[in-house]
Amino acid sequence: MNFITNPTMSLTVDECKRFEKQGWIGPFSLIDDNFINATLDEFHLRKSEFYWPNVKDEYAYDKSGKLLWFKSLHCHLSRVSEIVTHPKLIKMLTVLHGKRIMAWGATITTRHPGQAHRWHGDIEHYKWTGLSVFLGLRNASSMACMKVIPGSQNWGVTPQELGELSEPELLAKAQQFDPEASIVQIPCDEGDYFIFSGRLWHASENTSQKTRTALIAQYSGTDEIVLIPPSYRTPICWDDMLRPECIIIDEI
Ligand SMILES: [Fe+2]
């Protein structure tokens, strides 16, 4: 199965500067419809081998060790592995983050019509620095993708730490850091991706009538000590023994 894009394409200097300022860049095309179908077919076939936490779970991983961490899809599903190591993506990520990176997490998220994910910063990337990739799979569109507050990656605080706030209240807090702060809805269709700073404030809401799936991949430099969060409840009590499976990737 072929990817549809030119793997040698990278980011321009202007795009790198824009990423630095706004904390995200894209969208760019990566995979075609056949590849999306193959990825989701493999995912649904193997999904039960992974541990899927939800907001009620005390743990983010299976303490019995029988199930795999839900963010380790890239080390076990061949299509996900192909996506996270795709040359076009790696070329951009290494330009932004350094010659040698590691993919420490990849998972597939589902959002039903009307379903939302609250404003947050990814807690792992507040423990260590890194980049994340959002790749739209089935029914991805500007009505079912992600919204962000550009520049928030530099403020050193997560929305979670600010408490339960409505969106207007959160924006008002953001404007205390930057009076120009605004909420931007990122357009991202099926097969397209964008790269964002792991510390960027983001949220998702599916305002369409169709269930949306997306792949989230997370990368860091190889000098970082990456860990599995014991839970997603703050404050996080990190455990140095809980290490995720990683793929190390060199500049192309
Ligand atoms: Fe997130």
PDB file of C-alpha atoms and ligand atoms in Angstrom:
ATOM      1  CA  MET A   1       0.000   0.000   0.000  1.00  0.00           C
ATOM      2  CA  ASN A   2       1.402   3.410  -0.944  1.00  0.00           C
ATOM      3  CA  PHE A   3       1.364   6.707   0.824  1.00  0.00           C
ATOM      4  CA  ILE A   4       0.112   9.493  -1.411  1.00  0.00           C
ATOM      5  CA  THR A   5       2.644  12.198  -0.693  1.00  0.00           C
ATOM      6  CA  ASN A   6       6.177  13.131  -1.612  1.00  0.00           C
ATOM      7  CA  PRO A   7       8.372  11.887   1.267  1.00  0.00           C
ATOM      8  CA  THR A   8      11.124  14.429   0.608  1.00  0.00           C
ATOM      9  CA  MET A   9       8.909  17.413   1.381  1.00  0.00           C
ATOM     10  CA  SER A  10       9.919  19.261   4.543  1.00  0.00           C
ATOM     11  CA  LEU A  11       9.178  22.548   6.296  1.00  0.00           C
ATOM     12  CA  THR A  12      10.328  25.966   5.086  1.00  0.00           C
ATOM     13  CA  VAL A  13      12.137  28.390   7.401  1.00  0.00           C
ATOM     14  CA  ASP A  14       8.954  30.488   7.580  1.00  0.00           C
ATOM     15  CA  GLU A  15       6.905  27.440   8.576  1.00  0.00           C
ATOM     16  CA  CYS A  16       9.416  26.605  11.336  1.00  0.00           C
ATOM     17  CA  LYS A  17       9.172  30.187  12.633  1.00  0.00           C
ATOM     18  CA  ARG A  18       5.377  30.006  12.523  1.00  0.00           C
ATOM     19  CA  PHE A  19       5.477  26.738  14.475  1.00  0.00           C
ATOM     20  CA  GLU A  20       7.709  28.321  17.091  1.00  0.00           C
ATOM     21  CA  LYS A  21       5.284  31.212  17.554  1.00  0.00           C
ATOM     22  CA  GLN A  22       1.883  29.535  17.310  1.00  0.00           C
ATOM     23  CA  GLY A  23       2.765  26.023  18.539  1.00  0.00           C
ATOM     24  CA  TRP A  24       1.288  24.153  15.576  1.00  0.00           C
ATOM     25  CA  ILE A  25       1.745  23.746  11.828  1.00  0.00           C
ATOM     26  CA  GLY A  26      -0.307  22.076   9.113  1.00  0.00           C
ATOM     27  CA  PRO A  27      -2.415  20.508   7.784  1.00  0.00           C
ATOM     28  CA  PHE A  28      -0.451  18.318   5.363  1.00  0.00           C
ATOM     29  CA  SER A  29      -1.683  15.224   3.531  1.00  0.00           C
ATOM     30  CA  LEU A  30      -0.231  11.828   4.466  1.00  0.00           C
ATOM     31  CA  ILE A  31      -2.400   8.784   3.773  1.00  0.00           C
ATOM     32  CA  ASP A  32      -5.156   7.849   1.369  1.00  0.00           C
ATOM     33  CA  ASP A  33      -8.544   6.278   1.926  1.00  0.00           C
ATOM     34  CA  ASN A  34      -7.280   2.704   1.505  1.00  0.00           C
ATOM     35  CA  PHE A  35      -4.615   3.241   4.123  1.00  0.00           C
ATOM     36  CA  ILE A  36      -7.158   4.723   6.553  1.00  0.00           C
ATOM     37  CA  ASN A  37      -9.361   1.651   6.093  1.00  0.00           C
ATOM     38  CA  ALA A  38      -6.439  -0.750   6.585  1.00  0.00           C
ATOM     39  CA  THR A  39      -5.319   1.127   9.721  1.00  0.00           C
ATOM     40  CA  LEU A  40      -8.785   1.055  11.273  1.00  0.00           C
ATOM     41  CA  ASP A  41      -9.364  -2.596  10.289  1.00  0.00           C
ATOM     42  CA  GLU A  42      -6.149  -3.638  12.040  1.00  0.00           C
ATOM     43  CA  PHE A  43      -6.973  -1.442  15.035  1.00  0.00           C
ATOM     44  CA  HIS A  44     -10.448  -2.907  15.532  1.00  0.00           C
ATOM     45  CA  LEU A  45      -9.086  -6.431  15.164  1.00  0.00           C
ATOM     46  CA  ARG A  46      -6.386  -5.934  17.823  1.00  0.00           C
ATOM     47  CA  LYS A  47      -7.965  -3.284  20.079  1.00  0.00           C
ATOM     48  CA  SER A  48      -8.793  -5.750  22.869  1.00  0.00           C
ATOM     49  CA  GLU A  49      -5.061  -6.421  23.436  1.00  0.00           C
ATOM     50  CA  PHE A  50      -4.677  -2.905  24.879  1.00  0.00           C
ATOM     51  CA  TYR A  51      -5.721  -1.287  28.138  1.00  0.00           C
ATOM     52  CA  TRP A  52      -8.028   1.703  27.569  1.00  0.00           C
ATOM     53  CA  PRO A  53      -8.386   4.000  30.585  1.00  0.00           C
ATOM     54  CA  ASN A  54     -11.316   6.341  30.971  1.00  0.00           C
ATOM     55  CA  VAL A  55     -11.986   9.206  33.352  1.00  0.00           C
ATOM     56  CA  LYS A  56     -13.218   6.822  36.058  1.00  0.00           C
ATOM     57  CA  ASP A  57     -10.124   4.609  35.932  1.00  0.00           C
ATOM     58  CA  GLU A  58      -7.659   4.821  38.759  1.00  0.00           C
ATOM     59  CA  TYR A  59      -4.873   3.555  36.477  1.00  0.00           C
ATOM     60  CA  ALA A  60      -3.723   4.476  32.976  1.00  0.00           C
ATOM     61  CA  TYR A  61      -2.231   1.021  32.452  1.00  0.00           C
ATOM     62  CA  ASP A  62      -3.079  -2.603  33.244  1.00  0.00           C
ATOM     63  CA  LYS A  63      -1.481  -3.459  36.585  1.00  0.00           C
ATOM     64  CA  SER A  64      -1.716  -7.197  35.847  1.00  0.00           C
ATOM     65  CA  GLY A  65       0.570  -6.723  32.825  1.00  0.00           C
ATOM     66  CA  LYS A  66      -1.728  -8.753  30.551  1.00  0.00           C
ATOM     67  CA  LEU A  67      -2.798  -5.826  28.415  1.00  0.00           C
ATOM     68  CA  LEU A  68      -0.603  -3.399  26.485  1.00  0.00           C
ATOM     69  CA  TRP A  69      -0.560   0.348  27.156  1.00  0.00           C
ATOM     70  CA  PHE A  70      -3.138   2.104  24.962  1.00  0.00           C
ATOM     71  CA  LYS A  71      -0.475   4.485  23.625  1.00  0.00           C
ATOM     72  CA  SER A  72       1.768   1.663  22.383  1.00  0.00           C
ATOM     73  CA  LEU A  73      -0.117   0.973  19.143  1.00  0.00           C
ATOM     74  CA  HIS A  74       2.942   1.975  17.068  1.00  0.00           C
ATOM     75  CA  CYS A  75       4.968  -0.913  18.496  1.00  0.00           C
ATOM     76  CA  HIS A  76       2.316  -3.563  17.801  1.00  0.00           C
ATOM     77  CA  LEU A  77       0.141  -2.538  14.832  1.00  0.00           C
ATOM     78  CA  SER A  78       1.976  -2.504  11.498  1.00  0.00           C
ATOM     79  CA  ARG A  79      -0.092   0.283   9.897  1.00  0.00           C
ATOM     80  CA  VAL A  80       0.341   2.580  12.894  1.00  0.00           C
ATOM     81  CA  SER A  81       4.064   1.844  12.877  1.00  0.00           C
ATOM     82  CA  GLU A  82       4.259   2.784   9.178  1.00  0.00           C
ATOM     83  CA  ILE A  83       2.443   6.054   9.861  1.00  0.00           C
ATOM     84  CA  VAL A  84       4.567   7.193  12.833  1.00  0.00           C
ATOM     85  CA  THR A  85       7.799   6.457  10.929  1.00  0.00           C
ATOM     86  CA  HIS A  86       6.657   7.871   7.591  1.00  0.00           C
ATOM     87  CA  PRO A  87       9.547   9.803   5.950  1.00  0.00           C
ATOM     88  CA  LYS A  88       7.502  12.948   5.263  1.00  0.00           C
ATOM     89  CA  LEU A  89       6.444  13.187   8.877  1.00  0.00           C
ATOM     90  CA  ILE A  90       9.906  12.365  10.242  1.00  0.00           C
ATOM     91  CA  LYS A  91      11.544  14.933   7.988  1.00  0.00           C
ATOM     92  CA  MET A  92       9.341  17.652   9.496  1.00  0.00           C
ATOM     93  CA  LEU A  93       9.630  16.425  13.078  1.00  0.00           C
ATOM     94  CA  THR A  94      13.431  16.218  12.976  1.00  0.00           C
ATOM     95  CA  VAL A  95      13.655  19.715  11.472  1.00  0.00           C
ATOM     96  CA  LEU A  96      11.610  20.967  14.432  1.00  0.00           C
ATOM     97  CA  HIS A  97      13.009  18.803  17.220  1.00  0.00           C
ATOM     98  CA  GLY A  98      16.471  17.460  16.349  1.00  0.00           C
ATOM     99  CA  LYS A  99      18.182  14.752  14.321  1.00  0.00           C
ATOM    100  CA  ARG A 100      17.225  11.780  16.499  1.00  0.00           C
ATOM    101  CA  ILE A 101      13.760  11.398  17.974  1.00  0.00           C
ATOM    102  CA  MET A 102      11.701   8.661  19.514  1.00  0.00           C
ATOM    103  CA  ALA A 103       8.044   7.866  19.077  1.00  0.00           C
ATOM    104  CA  TRP A 104       6.956   7.061  22.623  1.00  0.00           C
ATOM    105  CA  GLY A 105       3.190   7.032  22.126  1.00  0.00           C
ATOM    106  CA  ALA A 106       0.564   6.442  19.451  1.00  0.00           C
ATOM    107  CA  THR A 107      -3.107   5.836  19.954  1.00  0.00           C
ATOM    108  CA  ILE A 108      -6.387   6.106  18.067  1.00  0.00           C
ATOM    109  CA  THR A 109      -9.133   8.287  19.503  1.00  0.00           C
ATOM    110  CA  THR A 110     -12.850   8.134  18.763  1.00  0.00           C
ATOM    111  CA  ARG A 111     -15.253  11.045  19.231  1.00  0.00           C
ATOM    112  CA  HIS A 112     -18.958  10.456  18.813  1.00  0.00           C
ATOM    113  CA  PRO A 113     -21.291  13.259  17.614  1.00  0.00           C
ATOM    114  CA  GLY A 114     -21.499  15.870  20.365  1.00  0.00           C
ATOM    115  CA  GLN A 115     -18.594  14.348  22.338  1.00  0.00           C
ATOM    116  CA  ALA A 116     -15.963  16.741  23.662  1.00  0.00           C
ATOM    117  CA  HIS A 117     -12.550  16.491  25.306  1.00  0.00           C
ATOM    118  CA  ARG A 118     -11.860  19.283  27.762  1.00  0.00           C
ATOM    119  CA  TRP A 119      -9.144  21.925  27.382  1.00  0.00           C
ATOM    120  CA  HIS A 120      -5.822  20.514  28.517  1.00  0.00           C
ATOM    121  CA  GLY A 121      -2.077  20.344  27.957  1.00  0.00           C
ATOM    122  CA  ASP A 122      -0.666  16.834  27.554  1.00  0.00           C
ATOM    123  CA  ILE A 123       0.679  15.975  30.989  1.00  0.00           C
ATOM    124  CA  GLU A 124       3.501  13.840  29.613  1.00  0.00           C
ATOM    125  CA  HIS A 125       4.879  16.764  27.643  1.00  0.00           C
ATOM    126  CA  TYR A 126       4.840  18.922  30.764  1.00  0.00           C
ATOM    127  CA  LYS A 127       7.097  16.275  32.384  1.00  0.00           C
ATOM    128  CA  TRP A 128       9.411  16.208  29.347  1.00  0.00           C
ATOM    129  CA  THR A 129       9.341  18.192  26.084  1.00  0.00           C
ATOM    130  CA  GLY A 130       8.050  16.801  22.845  1.00  0.00           C
ATOM    131  CA  LEU A 131       5.900  17.109  19.760  1.00  0.00           C
ATOM    132  CA  SER A 132       2.543  15.565  18.961  1.00  0.00           C
ATOM    133  CA  VAL A 133       0.871  14.761  15.651  1.00  0.00           C
ATOM    134  CA  PHE A 134      -2.865  14.679  14.974  1.00  0.00           C
ATOM    135  CA  LEU A 135      -3.751  12.608  11.901  1.00  0.00           C
ATOM    136  CA  GLY A 136      -7.389  12.665  10.802  1.00  0.00           C
ATOM    137  CA  LEU A 137      -8.798   9.236  10.042  1.00  0.00           C
ATOM    138  CA  ARG A 138     -12.477   8.528   9.384  1.00  0.00           C
ATOM    139  CA  ASN A 139     -14.835  11.567   9.297  1.00  0.00           C
ATOM    140  CA  ALA A 140     -12.137  14.050  10.298  1.00  0.00           C
ATOM    141  CA  SER A 141     -13.204  17.576   9.310  1.00  0.00           C
ATOM    142  CA  SER A 142     -13.046  21.111  10.662  1.00  0.00           C
ATOM    143  CA  MET A 143     -16.260  20.266  12.586  1.00  0.00           C
ATOM    144  CA  ALA A 144     -14.706  17.305  14.353  1.00  0.00           C
ATOM    145  CA  CYS A 145     -11.057  18.100  14.837  1.00  0.00           C
ATOM    146  CA  MET A 146      -9.084  20.073  17.434  1.00  0.00           C
ATOM    147  CA  LYS A 147      -9.096  23.645  18.652  1.00  0.00           C
ATOM    148  CA  VAL A 148      -6.057  25.300  20.155  1.00  0.00           C
ATOM    149  CA  ILE A 149      -4.867  28.555  21.725  1.00  0.00           C
ATOM    150  CA  PRO A 150      -1.743  29.512  19.744  1.00  0.00           C
ATOM    151  CA  GLY A 151       1.226  30.574  21.867  1.00  0.00           C
ATOM    152  CA  SER A 152      -0.040  28.793  25.011  1.00  0.00           C
ATOM    153  CA  GLN A 153       2.812  26.250  24.756  1.00  0.00           C
ATOM    154  CA  ASN A 154       5.074  28.887  26.313  1.00  0.00           C
ATOM    155  CA  TRP A 155       3.002  29.810  29.372  1.00  0.00           C
ATOM    156  CA  GLY A 156       4.240  27.033  31.694  1.00  0.00           C
ATOM    157  CA  VAL A 157       0.820  26.114  33.050  1.00  0.00           C
ATOM    158  CA  THR A 158      -1.859  23.655  31.930  1.00  0.00           C
ATOM    159  CA  PRO A 159      -5.583  24.450  31.667  1.00  0.00           C
ATOM    160  CA  GLN A 160      -6.153  21.555  34.129  1.00  0.00           C
ATOM    161  CA  GLU A 161      -4.268  23.514  36.782  1.00  0.00           C
ATOM    162  CA  LEU A 162      -6.644  26.451  36.329  1.00  0.00           C
ATOM    163  CA  GLY A 163      -9.636  24.362  37.439  1.00  0.00           C
ATOM    164  CA  GLU A 164     -13.003  23.668  35.818  1.00  0.00           C
ATOM    165  CA  LEU A 165     -13.531  26.698  33.596  1.00  0.00           C
ATOM    166  CA  SER A 166     -15.979  27.377  30.804  1.00  0.00           C
ATOM    167  CA  GLU A 167     -14.426  28.141  27.428  1.00  0.00           C
ATOM    168  CA  PRO A 168     -14.978  31.932  27.743  1.00  0.00           C
ATOM    169  CA  GLU A 169     -13.435  31.810  31.246  1.00  0.00           C
ATOM    170  CA  LEU A 170     -10.443  29.872  29.939  1.00  0.00           C
ATOM    171  CA  LEU A 171      -9.967  32.343  27.099  1.00  0.00           C
ATOM    172  CA  ALA A 172     -10.076  35.207  29.593  1.00  0.00           C
ATOM    173  CA  LYS A 173      -7.294  33.469  31.582  1.00  0.00           C
ATOM    174  CA  ALA A 174      -5.331  32.983  28.359  1.00  0.00           C
ATOM    175  CA  GLN A 175      -5.634  36.687  27.619  1.00  0.00           C
ATOM    176  CA  GLN A 176      -3.916  37.424  30.924  1.00  0.00           C
ATOM    177  CA  PHE A 177      -0.835  35.707  29.434  1.00  0.00           C
ATOM    178  CA  ASP A 178      -1.331  37.249  25.991  1.00  0.00           C
ATOM    179  CA  PRO A 179      -4.004  39.900  25.345  1.00  0.00           C
ATOM    180  CA  GLU A 180      -4.104  38.738  21.707  1.00  0.00           C
ATOM    181  CA  ALA A 181      -4.832  35.079  22.626  1.00  0.00           C
ATOM    182  CA  SER A 182      -7.657  33.484  20.680  1.00  0.00           C
ATOM    183  CA  ILE A 183      -9.175  30.062  20.015  1.00  0.00           C
ATOM    184  CA  VAL A 184      -8.341  28.594  16.616  1.00  0.00           C
ATOM    185  CA  GLN A 185     -10.186  25.642  15.101  1.00  0.00           C
ATOM    186  CA  ILE A 186      -7.655  23.617  13.110  1.00  0.00           C
ATOM    187  CA  PRO A 187      -8.926  22.358   9.748  1.00  0.00           C
ATOM    188  CA  CYS A 188      -7.881  18.730   9.244  1.00  0.00           C
ATOM    189  CA  ASP A 189      -9.558  16.324   6.828  1.00  0.00           C
ATOM    190  CA  GLU A 190      -9.294  12.559   6.476  1.00  0.00           C
ATOM    191  CA  GLY A 191      -5.693  11.524   5.800  1.00  0.00           C
ATOM    192  CA  ASP A 192      -4.286  14.956   6.789  1.00  0.00           C
ATOM    193  CA  TYR A 193      -2.115  15.750   9.790  1.00  0.00           C
ATOM    194  CA  PHE A 194      -0.795  18.683  11.745  1.00  0.00           C
ATOM    195  CA  ILE A 195       2.078  18.870  14.218  1.00  0.00           C
ATOM    196  CA  PHE A 196       1.674  20.611  17.554  1.00  0.00           C
ATOM    197  CA  SER A 197       3.806  21.372  20.560  1.00  0.00           C
ATOM    198  CA  GLY A 198       3.105  18.920  23.375  1.00  0.00           C
ATOM    199  CA  ARG A 199       2.453  21.881  25.683  1.00  0.00           C
ATOM    200  CA  LEU A 200      -0.088  23.645  23.493  1.00  0.00           C
ATOM    201  CA  TRP A 201      -3.495  24.120  25.128  1.00  0.00           C
ATOM    202  CA  HIS A 202      -5.984  22.101  23.107  1.00  0.00           C
ATOM    203  CA  ALA A 203      -9.468  20.612  23.186  1.00  0.00           C
ATOM    204  CA  SER A 204     -11.704  18.716  20.817  1.00  0.00           C
ATOM    205  CA  GLU A 205     -15.403  18.719  20.137  1.00  0.00           C
ATOM    206  CA  ASN A 206     -17.227  16.754  17.492  1.00  0.00           C
ATOM    207  CA  THR A 207     -19.925  19.118  16.252  1.00  0.00           C
ATOM    208  CA  SER A 208     -20.637  16.937  13.193  1.00  0.00           C
ATOM    209  CA  GLN A 209     -23.229  14.157  12.912  1.00  0.00           C
ATOM    210  CA  LYS A 210     -20.638  11.416  12.319  1.00  0.00           C
ATOM    211  CA  THR A 211     -18.257   9.515  14.593  1.00  0.00           C
ATOM    212  CA  ARG A 212     -14.695  10.719  14.053  1.00  0.00           C
ATOM    213  CA  THR A 213     -11.482   8.758  14.508  1.00  0.00           C
ATOM    214  CA  ALA A 214      -7.966  10.209  14.612  1.00  0.00           C
ATOM    215  CA  LEU A 215      -4.464   8.979  15.355  1.00  0.00           C
ATOM    216  CA  ILE A 216      -2.401  10.868  17.925  1.00  0.00           C
ATOM    217  CA  ALA A 217       1.348  10.207  17.818  1.00  0.00           C
ATOM    218  CA  GLN A 218       3.797  11.634  20.365  1.00  0.00           C
ATOM    219  CA  TYR A 219       7.552  12.124  20.004  1.00  0.00           C
ATOM    220  CA  SER A 220      10.465  13.350  22.085  1.00  0.00           C
ATOM    221  CA  GLY A 221      14.227  13.666  21.855  1.00  0.00           C
ATOM    222  CA  THR A 222      16.133  10.491  22.745  1.00  0.00           C
ATOM    223  CA  ASP A 223      17.769  12.249  25.711  1.00  0.00           C
ATOM    224  CA  GLU A 224      14.431  12.458  27.523  1.00  0.00           C
ATOM    225  CA  ILE A 225      13.310   9.907  30.120  1.00  0.00           C
ATOM    226  CA  VAL A 226       9.799   9.062  29.021  1.00  0.00           C
ATOM    227  CA  LEU A 227       7.339   7.357  31.347  1.00  0.00           C
ATOM    228  CA  ILE A 228       3.838   5.916  31.430  1.00  0.00           C
ATOM    229  CA  PRO A 229       1.654   8.110  33.665  1.00  0.00           C
ATOM    230  CA  PRO A 230       0.292   5.871  36.456  1.00  0.00           C
ATOM    231  CA  SER A 231      -3.017   7.704  35.990  1.00  0.00           C
ATOM    232  CA  TYR A 232      -4.347  10.859  34.383  1.00  0.00           C
ATOM    233  CA  ARG A 233      -5.552  12.275  37.671  1.00  0.00           C
ATOM    234  CA  THR A 234      -3.572  15.241  38.904  1.00  0.00           C
ATOM    235  CA  PRO A 235      -1.291  15.513  40.742  1.00  0.00           C
ATOM    236  CA  ILE A 236       0.557  12.745  38.911  1.00  0.00           C
ATOM    237  CA  CYS A 237       2.811  10.504  41.028  1.00  0.00           C
ATOM    238  CA  TRP A 238       5.324   9.421  38.399  1.00  0.00           C
ATOM    239  CA  ASP A 239       6.920   5.986  38.686  1.00  0.00           C
ATOM    240  CA  ASP A 240      10.431   5.706  37.164  1.00  0.00           C
ATOM    241  CA  MET A 241       9.869   1.996  36.547  1.00  0.00           C
ATOM    242  CA  LEU A 242       6.902   2.533  34.230  1.00  0.00           C
ATOM    243  CA  ARG A 243       8.553   2.929  30.825  1.00  0.00           C
ATOM    244  CA  PRO A 244       6.673   2.876  27.491  1.00  0.00           C
ATOM    245  CA  GLU A 245       7.855   1.027  24.390  1.00  0.00           C
ATOM    246  CA  CYS A 246       9.507   3.426  21.918  1.00  0.00           C
ATOM    247  CA  ILE A 247      10.663   3.504  18.312  1.00  0.00           C
ATOM    248  CA  ILE A 248      13.884   5.465  17.798  1.00  0.00           C
ATOM    249  CA  ILE A 249      14.038   7.279  14.463  1.00  0.00           C
ATOM    250  CA  ASP A 250      16.974   9.105  12.873  1.00  0.00           C
ATOM    251  CA  GLU A 251      16.839  12.131  10.576  1.00  0.00           C
ATOM    252  CA  ILE A 252      16.219  11.197   6.942  1.00  0.00           C
TER     253      ILE A 252
HETATM  254 FE    FE B   1      -4.159  15.979  24.299  1.00  0.00          FE
END
